[in-house]
Coordinates of C-alpha atoms in Angstrom, one line a residue:
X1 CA 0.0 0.0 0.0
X2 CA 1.7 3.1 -1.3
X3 CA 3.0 5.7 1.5
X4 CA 1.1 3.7 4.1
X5 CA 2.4 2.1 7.3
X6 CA -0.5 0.5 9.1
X7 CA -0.5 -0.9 12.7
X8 CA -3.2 -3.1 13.8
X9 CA -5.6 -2.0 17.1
X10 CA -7.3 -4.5 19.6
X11 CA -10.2 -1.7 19.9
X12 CA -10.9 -2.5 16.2
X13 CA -12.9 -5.1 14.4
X14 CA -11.1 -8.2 13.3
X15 CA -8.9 -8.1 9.9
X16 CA -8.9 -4.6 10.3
X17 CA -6.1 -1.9 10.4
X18 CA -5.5 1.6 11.6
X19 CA -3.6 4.0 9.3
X20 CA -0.9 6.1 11.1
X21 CA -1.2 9.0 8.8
X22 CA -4.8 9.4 10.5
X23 CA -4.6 8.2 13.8
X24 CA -5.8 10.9 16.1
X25 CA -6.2 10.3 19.5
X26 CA -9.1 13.0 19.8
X27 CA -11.2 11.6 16.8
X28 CA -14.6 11.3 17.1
X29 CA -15.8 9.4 13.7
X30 CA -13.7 6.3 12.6
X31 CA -13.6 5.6 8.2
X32 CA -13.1 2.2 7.2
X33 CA -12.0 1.7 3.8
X34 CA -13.3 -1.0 1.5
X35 CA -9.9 -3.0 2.1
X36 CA -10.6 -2.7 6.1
X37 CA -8.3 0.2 7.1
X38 CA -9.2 2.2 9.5
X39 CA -9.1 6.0 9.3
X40 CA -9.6 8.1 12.9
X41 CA -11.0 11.3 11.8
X42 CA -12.6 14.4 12.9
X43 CA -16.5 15.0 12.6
X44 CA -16.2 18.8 12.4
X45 CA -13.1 18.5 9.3
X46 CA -15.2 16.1 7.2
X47 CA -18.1 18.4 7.7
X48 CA -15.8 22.0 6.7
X49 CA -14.6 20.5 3.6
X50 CA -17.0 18.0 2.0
X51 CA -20.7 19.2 1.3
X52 CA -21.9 15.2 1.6
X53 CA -20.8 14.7 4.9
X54 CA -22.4 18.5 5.6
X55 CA -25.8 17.7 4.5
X56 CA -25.5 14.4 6.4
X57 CA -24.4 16.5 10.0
X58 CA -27.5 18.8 9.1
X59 CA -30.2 16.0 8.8
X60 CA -29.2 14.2 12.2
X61 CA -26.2 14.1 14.6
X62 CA -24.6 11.0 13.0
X63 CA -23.4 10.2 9.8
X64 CA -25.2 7.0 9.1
X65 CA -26.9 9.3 6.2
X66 CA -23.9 9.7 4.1
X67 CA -24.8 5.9 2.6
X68 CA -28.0 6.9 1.9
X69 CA -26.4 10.4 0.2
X70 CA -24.2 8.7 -1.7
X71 CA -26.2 5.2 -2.3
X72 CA -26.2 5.7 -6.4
X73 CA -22.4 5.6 -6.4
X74 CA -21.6 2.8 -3.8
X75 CA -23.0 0.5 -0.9
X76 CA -21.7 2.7 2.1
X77 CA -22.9 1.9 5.3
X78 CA -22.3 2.5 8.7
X79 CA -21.9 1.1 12.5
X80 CA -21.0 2.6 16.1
X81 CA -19.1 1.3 18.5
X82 CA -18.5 1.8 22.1
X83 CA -17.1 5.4 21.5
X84 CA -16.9 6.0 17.8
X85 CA -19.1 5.6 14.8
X86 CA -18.0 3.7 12.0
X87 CA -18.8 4.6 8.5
X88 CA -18.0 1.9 5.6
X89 CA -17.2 3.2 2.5
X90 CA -16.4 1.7 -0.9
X91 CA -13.1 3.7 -1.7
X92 CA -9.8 2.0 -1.0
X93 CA -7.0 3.1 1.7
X94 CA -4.6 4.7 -0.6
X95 CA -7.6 6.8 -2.2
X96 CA -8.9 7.5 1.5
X97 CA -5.6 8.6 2.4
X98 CA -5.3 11.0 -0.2
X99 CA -8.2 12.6 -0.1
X100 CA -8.5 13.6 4.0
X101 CA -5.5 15.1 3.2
X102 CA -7.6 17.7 1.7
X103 CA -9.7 18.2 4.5
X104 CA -6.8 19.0 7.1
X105 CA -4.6 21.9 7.6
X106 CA -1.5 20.5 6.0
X107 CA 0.1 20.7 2.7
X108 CA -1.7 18.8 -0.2
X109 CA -0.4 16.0 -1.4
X110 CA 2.2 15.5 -3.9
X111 CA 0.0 13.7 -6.9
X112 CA 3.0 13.4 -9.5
X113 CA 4.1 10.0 -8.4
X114 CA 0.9 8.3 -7.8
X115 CA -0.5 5.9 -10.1
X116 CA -3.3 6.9 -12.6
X117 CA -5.4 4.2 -11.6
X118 CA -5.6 5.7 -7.7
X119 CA -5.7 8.7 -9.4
X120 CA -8.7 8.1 -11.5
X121 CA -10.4 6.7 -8.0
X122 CA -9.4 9.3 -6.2
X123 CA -11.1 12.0 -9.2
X124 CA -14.3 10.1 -8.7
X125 CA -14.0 10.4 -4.6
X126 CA -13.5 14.0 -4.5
X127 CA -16.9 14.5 -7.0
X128 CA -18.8 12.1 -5.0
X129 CA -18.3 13.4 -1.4
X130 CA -18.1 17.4 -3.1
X131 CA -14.2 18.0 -1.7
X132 CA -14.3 21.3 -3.1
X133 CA -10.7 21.8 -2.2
X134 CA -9.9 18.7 -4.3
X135 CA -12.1 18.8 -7.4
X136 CA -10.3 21.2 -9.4
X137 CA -6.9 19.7 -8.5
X138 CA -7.9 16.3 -9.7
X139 CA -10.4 17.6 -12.5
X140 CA -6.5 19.2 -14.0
X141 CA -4.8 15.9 -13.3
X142 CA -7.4 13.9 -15.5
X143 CA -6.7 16.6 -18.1
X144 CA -3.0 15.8 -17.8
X145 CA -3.5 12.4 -18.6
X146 CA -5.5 12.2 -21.2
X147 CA -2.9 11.7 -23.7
X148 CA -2.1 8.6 -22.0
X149 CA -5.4 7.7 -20.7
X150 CA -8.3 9.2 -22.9
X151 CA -11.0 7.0 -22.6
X152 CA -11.4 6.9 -18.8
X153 CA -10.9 11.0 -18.8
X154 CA -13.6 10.9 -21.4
X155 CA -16.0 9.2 -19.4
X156 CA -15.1 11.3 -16.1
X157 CA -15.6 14.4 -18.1
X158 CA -19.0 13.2 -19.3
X159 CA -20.0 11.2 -16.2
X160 CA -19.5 15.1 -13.9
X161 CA -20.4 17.5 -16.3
X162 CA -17.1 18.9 -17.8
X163 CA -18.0 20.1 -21.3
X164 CA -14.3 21.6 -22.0
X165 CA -12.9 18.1 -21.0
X166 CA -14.9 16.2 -23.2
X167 CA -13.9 18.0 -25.7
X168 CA -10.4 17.4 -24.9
X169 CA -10.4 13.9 -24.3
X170 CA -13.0 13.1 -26.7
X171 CA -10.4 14.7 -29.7
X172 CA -7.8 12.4 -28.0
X173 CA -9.8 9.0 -29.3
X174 CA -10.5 10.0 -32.7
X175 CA -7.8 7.3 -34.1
X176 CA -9.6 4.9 -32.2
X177 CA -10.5 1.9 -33.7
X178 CA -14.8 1.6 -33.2
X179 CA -14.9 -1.9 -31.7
X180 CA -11.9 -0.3 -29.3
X181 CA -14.1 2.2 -27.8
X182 CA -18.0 -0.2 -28.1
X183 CA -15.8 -2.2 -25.9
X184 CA -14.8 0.3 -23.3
X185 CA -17.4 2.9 -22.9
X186 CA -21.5 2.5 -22.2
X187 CA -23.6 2.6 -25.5
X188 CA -25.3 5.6 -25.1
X189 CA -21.4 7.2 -25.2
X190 CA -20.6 4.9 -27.7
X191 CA -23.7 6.0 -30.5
X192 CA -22.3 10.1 -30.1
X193 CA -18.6 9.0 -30.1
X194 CA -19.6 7.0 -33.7
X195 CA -21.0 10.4 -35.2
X196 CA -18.4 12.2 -33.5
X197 CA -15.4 10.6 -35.1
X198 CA -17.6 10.1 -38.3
X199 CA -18.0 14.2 -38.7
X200 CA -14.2 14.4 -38.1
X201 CA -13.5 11.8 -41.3
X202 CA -16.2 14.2 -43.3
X203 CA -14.1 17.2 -42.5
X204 CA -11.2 15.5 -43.3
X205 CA -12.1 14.5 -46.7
X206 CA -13.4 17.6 -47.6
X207 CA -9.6 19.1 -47.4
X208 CA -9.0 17.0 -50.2
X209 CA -12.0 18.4 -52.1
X210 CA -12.0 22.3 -51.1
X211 CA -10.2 23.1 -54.2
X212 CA -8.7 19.7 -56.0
X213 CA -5.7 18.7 -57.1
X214 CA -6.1 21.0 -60.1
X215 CA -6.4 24.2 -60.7
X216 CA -6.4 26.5 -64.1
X217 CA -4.4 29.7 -63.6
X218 CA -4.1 32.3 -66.1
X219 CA -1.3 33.2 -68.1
X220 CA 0.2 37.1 -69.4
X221 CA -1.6 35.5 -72.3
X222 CA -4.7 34.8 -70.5
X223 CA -4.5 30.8 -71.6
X224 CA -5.8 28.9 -68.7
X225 CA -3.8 25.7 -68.1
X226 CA -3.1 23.4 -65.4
X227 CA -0.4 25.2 -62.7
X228 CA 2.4 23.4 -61.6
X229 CA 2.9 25.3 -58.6
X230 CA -0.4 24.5 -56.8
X231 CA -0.1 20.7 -57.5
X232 CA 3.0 21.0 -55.8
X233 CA 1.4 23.3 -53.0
X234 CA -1.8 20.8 -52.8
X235 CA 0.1 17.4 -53.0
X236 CA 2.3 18.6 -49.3
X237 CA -0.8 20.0 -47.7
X238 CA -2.9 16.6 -48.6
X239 CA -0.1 14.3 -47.9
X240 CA 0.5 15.2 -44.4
X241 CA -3.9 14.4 -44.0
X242 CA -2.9 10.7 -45.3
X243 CA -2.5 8.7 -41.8
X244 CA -5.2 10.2 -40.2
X245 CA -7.4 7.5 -41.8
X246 CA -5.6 4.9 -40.5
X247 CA -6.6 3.7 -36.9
X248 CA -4.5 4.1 -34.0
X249 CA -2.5 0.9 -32.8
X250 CA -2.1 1.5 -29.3
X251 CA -4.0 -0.4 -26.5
X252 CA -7.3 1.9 -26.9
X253 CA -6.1 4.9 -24.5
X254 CA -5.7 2.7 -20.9
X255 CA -1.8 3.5 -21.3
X256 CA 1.5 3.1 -23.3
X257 CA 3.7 6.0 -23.9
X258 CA 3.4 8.1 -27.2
X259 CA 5.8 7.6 -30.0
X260 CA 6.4 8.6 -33.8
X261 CA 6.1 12.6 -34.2
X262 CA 8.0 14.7 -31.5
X263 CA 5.2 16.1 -30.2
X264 CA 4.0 18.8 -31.5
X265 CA 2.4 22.7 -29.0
X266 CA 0.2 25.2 -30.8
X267 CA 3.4 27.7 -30.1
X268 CA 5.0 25.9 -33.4
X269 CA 2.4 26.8 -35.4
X270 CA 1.7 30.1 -33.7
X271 CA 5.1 31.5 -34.9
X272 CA 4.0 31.2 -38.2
X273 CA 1.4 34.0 -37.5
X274 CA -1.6 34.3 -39.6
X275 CA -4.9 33.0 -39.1
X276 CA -4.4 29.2 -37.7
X277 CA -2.4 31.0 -34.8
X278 CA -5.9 31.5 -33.6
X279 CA -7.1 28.0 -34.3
X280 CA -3.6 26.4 -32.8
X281 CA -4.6 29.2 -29.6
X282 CA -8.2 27.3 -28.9
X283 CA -6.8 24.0 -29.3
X284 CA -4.1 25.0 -27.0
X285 CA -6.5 24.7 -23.9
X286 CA -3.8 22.9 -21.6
X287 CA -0.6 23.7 -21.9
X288 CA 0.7 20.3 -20.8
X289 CA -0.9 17.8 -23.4
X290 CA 0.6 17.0 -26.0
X291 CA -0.2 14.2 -29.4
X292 CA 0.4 10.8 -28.6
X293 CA 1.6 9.7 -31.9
X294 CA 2.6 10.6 -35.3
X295 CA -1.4 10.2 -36.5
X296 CA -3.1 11.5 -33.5
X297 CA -5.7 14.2 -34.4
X298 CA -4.1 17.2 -33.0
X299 CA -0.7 16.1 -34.7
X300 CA -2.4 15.7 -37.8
X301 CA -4.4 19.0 -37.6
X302 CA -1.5 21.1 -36.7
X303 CA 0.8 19.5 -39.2
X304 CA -2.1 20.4 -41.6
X305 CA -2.1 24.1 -40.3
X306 CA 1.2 24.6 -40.5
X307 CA 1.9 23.0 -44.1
X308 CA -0.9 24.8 -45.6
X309 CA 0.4 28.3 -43.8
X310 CA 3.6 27.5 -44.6
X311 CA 2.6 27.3 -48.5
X312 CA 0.9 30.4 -48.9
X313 CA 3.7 32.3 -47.1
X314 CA 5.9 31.1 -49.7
X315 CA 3.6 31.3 -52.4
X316 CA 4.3 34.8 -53.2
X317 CA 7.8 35.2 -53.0
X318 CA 8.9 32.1 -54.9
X319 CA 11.9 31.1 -52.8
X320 CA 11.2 27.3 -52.5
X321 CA 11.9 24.7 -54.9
X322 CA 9.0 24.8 -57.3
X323 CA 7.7 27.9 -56.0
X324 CA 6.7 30.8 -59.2
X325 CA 7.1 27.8 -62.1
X326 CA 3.5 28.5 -62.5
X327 CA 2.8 27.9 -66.5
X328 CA 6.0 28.6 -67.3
X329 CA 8.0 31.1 -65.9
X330 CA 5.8 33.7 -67.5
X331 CA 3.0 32.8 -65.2
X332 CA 4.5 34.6 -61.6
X333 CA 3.8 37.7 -59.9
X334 CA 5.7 40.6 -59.8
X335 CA 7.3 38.4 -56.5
X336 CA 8.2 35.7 -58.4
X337 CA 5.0 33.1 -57.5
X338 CA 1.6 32.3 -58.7
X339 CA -0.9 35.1 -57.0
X340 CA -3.6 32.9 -58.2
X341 CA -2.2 30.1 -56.0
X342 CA -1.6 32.5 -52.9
X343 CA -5.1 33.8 -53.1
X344 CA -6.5 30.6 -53.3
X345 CA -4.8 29.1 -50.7
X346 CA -5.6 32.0 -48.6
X347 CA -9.4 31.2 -49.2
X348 CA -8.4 27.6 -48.5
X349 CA -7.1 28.2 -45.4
X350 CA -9.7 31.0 -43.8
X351 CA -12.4 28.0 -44.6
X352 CA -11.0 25.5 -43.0
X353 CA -10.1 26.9 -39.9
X354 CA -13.5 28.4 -39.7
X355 CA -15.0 24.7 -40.2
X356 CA -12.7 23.2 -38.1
X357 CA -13.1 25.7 -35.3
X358 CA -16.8 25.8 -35.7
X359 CA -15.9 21.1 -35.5
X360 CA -13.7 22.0 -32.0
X361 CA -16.0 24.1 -30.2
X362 CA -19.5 22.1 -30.1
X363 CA -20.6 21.3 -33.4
X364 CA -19.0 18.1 -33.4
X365 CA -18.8 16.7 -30.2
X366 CA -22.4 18.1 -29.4
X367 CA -23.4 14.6 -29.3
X368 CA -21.1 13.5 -26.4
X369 CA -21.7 16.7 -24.4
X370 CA -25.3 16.3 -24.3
X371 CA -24.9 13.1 -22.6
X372 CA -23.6 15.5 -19.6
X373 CA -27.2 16.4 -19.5
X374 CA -28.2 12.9 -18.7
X375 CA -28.1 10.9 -15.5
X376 CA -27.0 7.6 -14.6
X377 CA -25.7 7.1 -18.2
X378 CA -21.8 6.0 -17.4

């Protein structure tokens, strides 16, 4: 049991164990964890600094109604003893331990080093006894992981109402394969998460379409043929869309470490300038995450960004390879490139970071945030 020492008690019930950490002598309510440690607490700190435990004081003097408050999470219960209540509840010791820490005037404690797994348990503790002093610490942590763990942050973010996390995490499973996630999250998820990913593919193909792989630029002698300098520009801004139709391989979002493409902050694409700095700024939202792999969707989408900025920057000044051929050398601007190409690639990119802002910010993950509206659903 992780930064535990436990020391068994005769005043106890059998097979159980007292945890040093919280231990006081002066305690007037005992905890008992699911795995039979013991936790000797005060009354008036659970009260302070969880609103369960609260509304349980203000109904009677003993907190035998904190099962029935919390009944539609777990089978809590509770017994007295000689000088102390007991109160069962469902969490483990080492999310127990973590989480009175909160509720004691002492620092809070160091959450880097403990296992996602406690610290998933612990994120569902502080929401179900309202630890208001906890929430938004572990609400951030479950952000932090979801590069590594996106599927149980996505159904955290759904299961307490955190629209802005959903988004996040949702984005994160995109490369998902669909038997992946049918298989790990409750069908009601599961039907918005199918349309979710679907309206992503739509978007995606429609890059491909916006303009095509040809296009017929005039000439100084107004002849309109085929420009070699946009199938250049629209073959490396298609290519780099390739892999994100290819499902992801790792083991569905429960762990493994990312790979491929060094990942990838909106600050790379926000020195560019231009107008996807303000797309790459919105799906920026934590500073901290990063792409998982070289296909992941915000890899992809910034890659895409970034190429097609990167083109019409250089579209007008003709100093890349194949930049201002044109038709010919006859069909340049006055810079030395196509201005057909760089206006259209301007309209190419103002469209889709309109549509894929418009995707990011509710349009297509509507679906999965509505099930925030609904109860008992994960």
């Amino acid at each position: 049991m992780s930064n535990e020492q436990l020391s068994s008690t005769d005043e106890c019930l059998p097979s159980t164990r007292v945890s040093t950490c919280f231990n006081h002598p002066t305690s007037d309510v005992i905890l008992q964890s699911s795995d039979r440690v013991l936790f000797k607490v005060h009354r008036r700190n659970l009260e302070m600094h969880s609103q369960v435990f609260a509304d349980a004081a203000g109904v009677t003097s003993t907190l035998t109604h904190v099962a029935h408050a919390t009944s539609h999470l777990d089978t809590s219960t509770s017994t007295s003893t000689s000088s102390n209540e007991v109160v069962h509840l469902s969490e483990s010791s080492s999310v127990l331990e973590l989480m009175l820490q909160y509720m004691y005037l002492q620092p809070q404690p160091d959450l880097r080093k403990v296992d996602f797994e406690v610290i998933k348990d612990l994120a569902e503790a502080v929401e179900k006894y309202v630890v208001y002093s906890a929430m938004a610490v572990l609400n951030a942590k479950m952000r932090e992981h979801i590069p590594t763990h996106p599927i149980p942050a996505l159904l955290y973010a759904i299961r307490h109402g955190y629209t802005e996390l959903v988004t996040e995490s949702a984005e994160a499973t995109l490369d998902f394969p669909p038997y992946t996630m049918l298989q790990k999250v409750p069908s009601e998820v599961f039907s918005a998460w199918i349309s979710y990913q679907q309206t992503y593919h739509i978007l995606l193909s429609k890059e491909f379409t916006r303009f095509g792989p040809t296009r017929y630029h005039a000439s100084p002698t107004n002849v309109k043929e085929p420009c070699k300098s946009w199938a250049e520009h629209y073959s490396l801004i298609t290519t780099v869309l390739g892999g994100a139709f290819a499902y992801s391989t790792t083991n569905g979002g429960n762990g493994g470490s990312s790979s491929g493409w060094s990942r990838m902050r909106a600050g790379s694409l926000a020195g560019l300038g231009g107008p996807s700095r303000r797309w790459a700024a919105i799906n920026n939202t934590s500073s901290s995450s990063s792409p998982s792999g070289t296909n992941s969707p915000s890899t992809t989408l910034f890659r895409f960004f970034a190429t097609l900025e990167r083109r019409l920057l250089l579209s007008g000044s003709g100093s890349d390879i194949g930049i201002g051929t044109g038709v010919g050398t006859d069909a340049v601007s006055t810079h030395g490139g196509c201005a057909d190409c760089k206006r259209e690639l301007g309209h190419w990119l103002q469209q889709a970071e309109r549509d894929w802002r418009e995707w990011r910010e509710g349009r297509g993950v509507e679906g999965l945030r509505s099930i925030c509206r609904l109860l008992g659903v994960v």
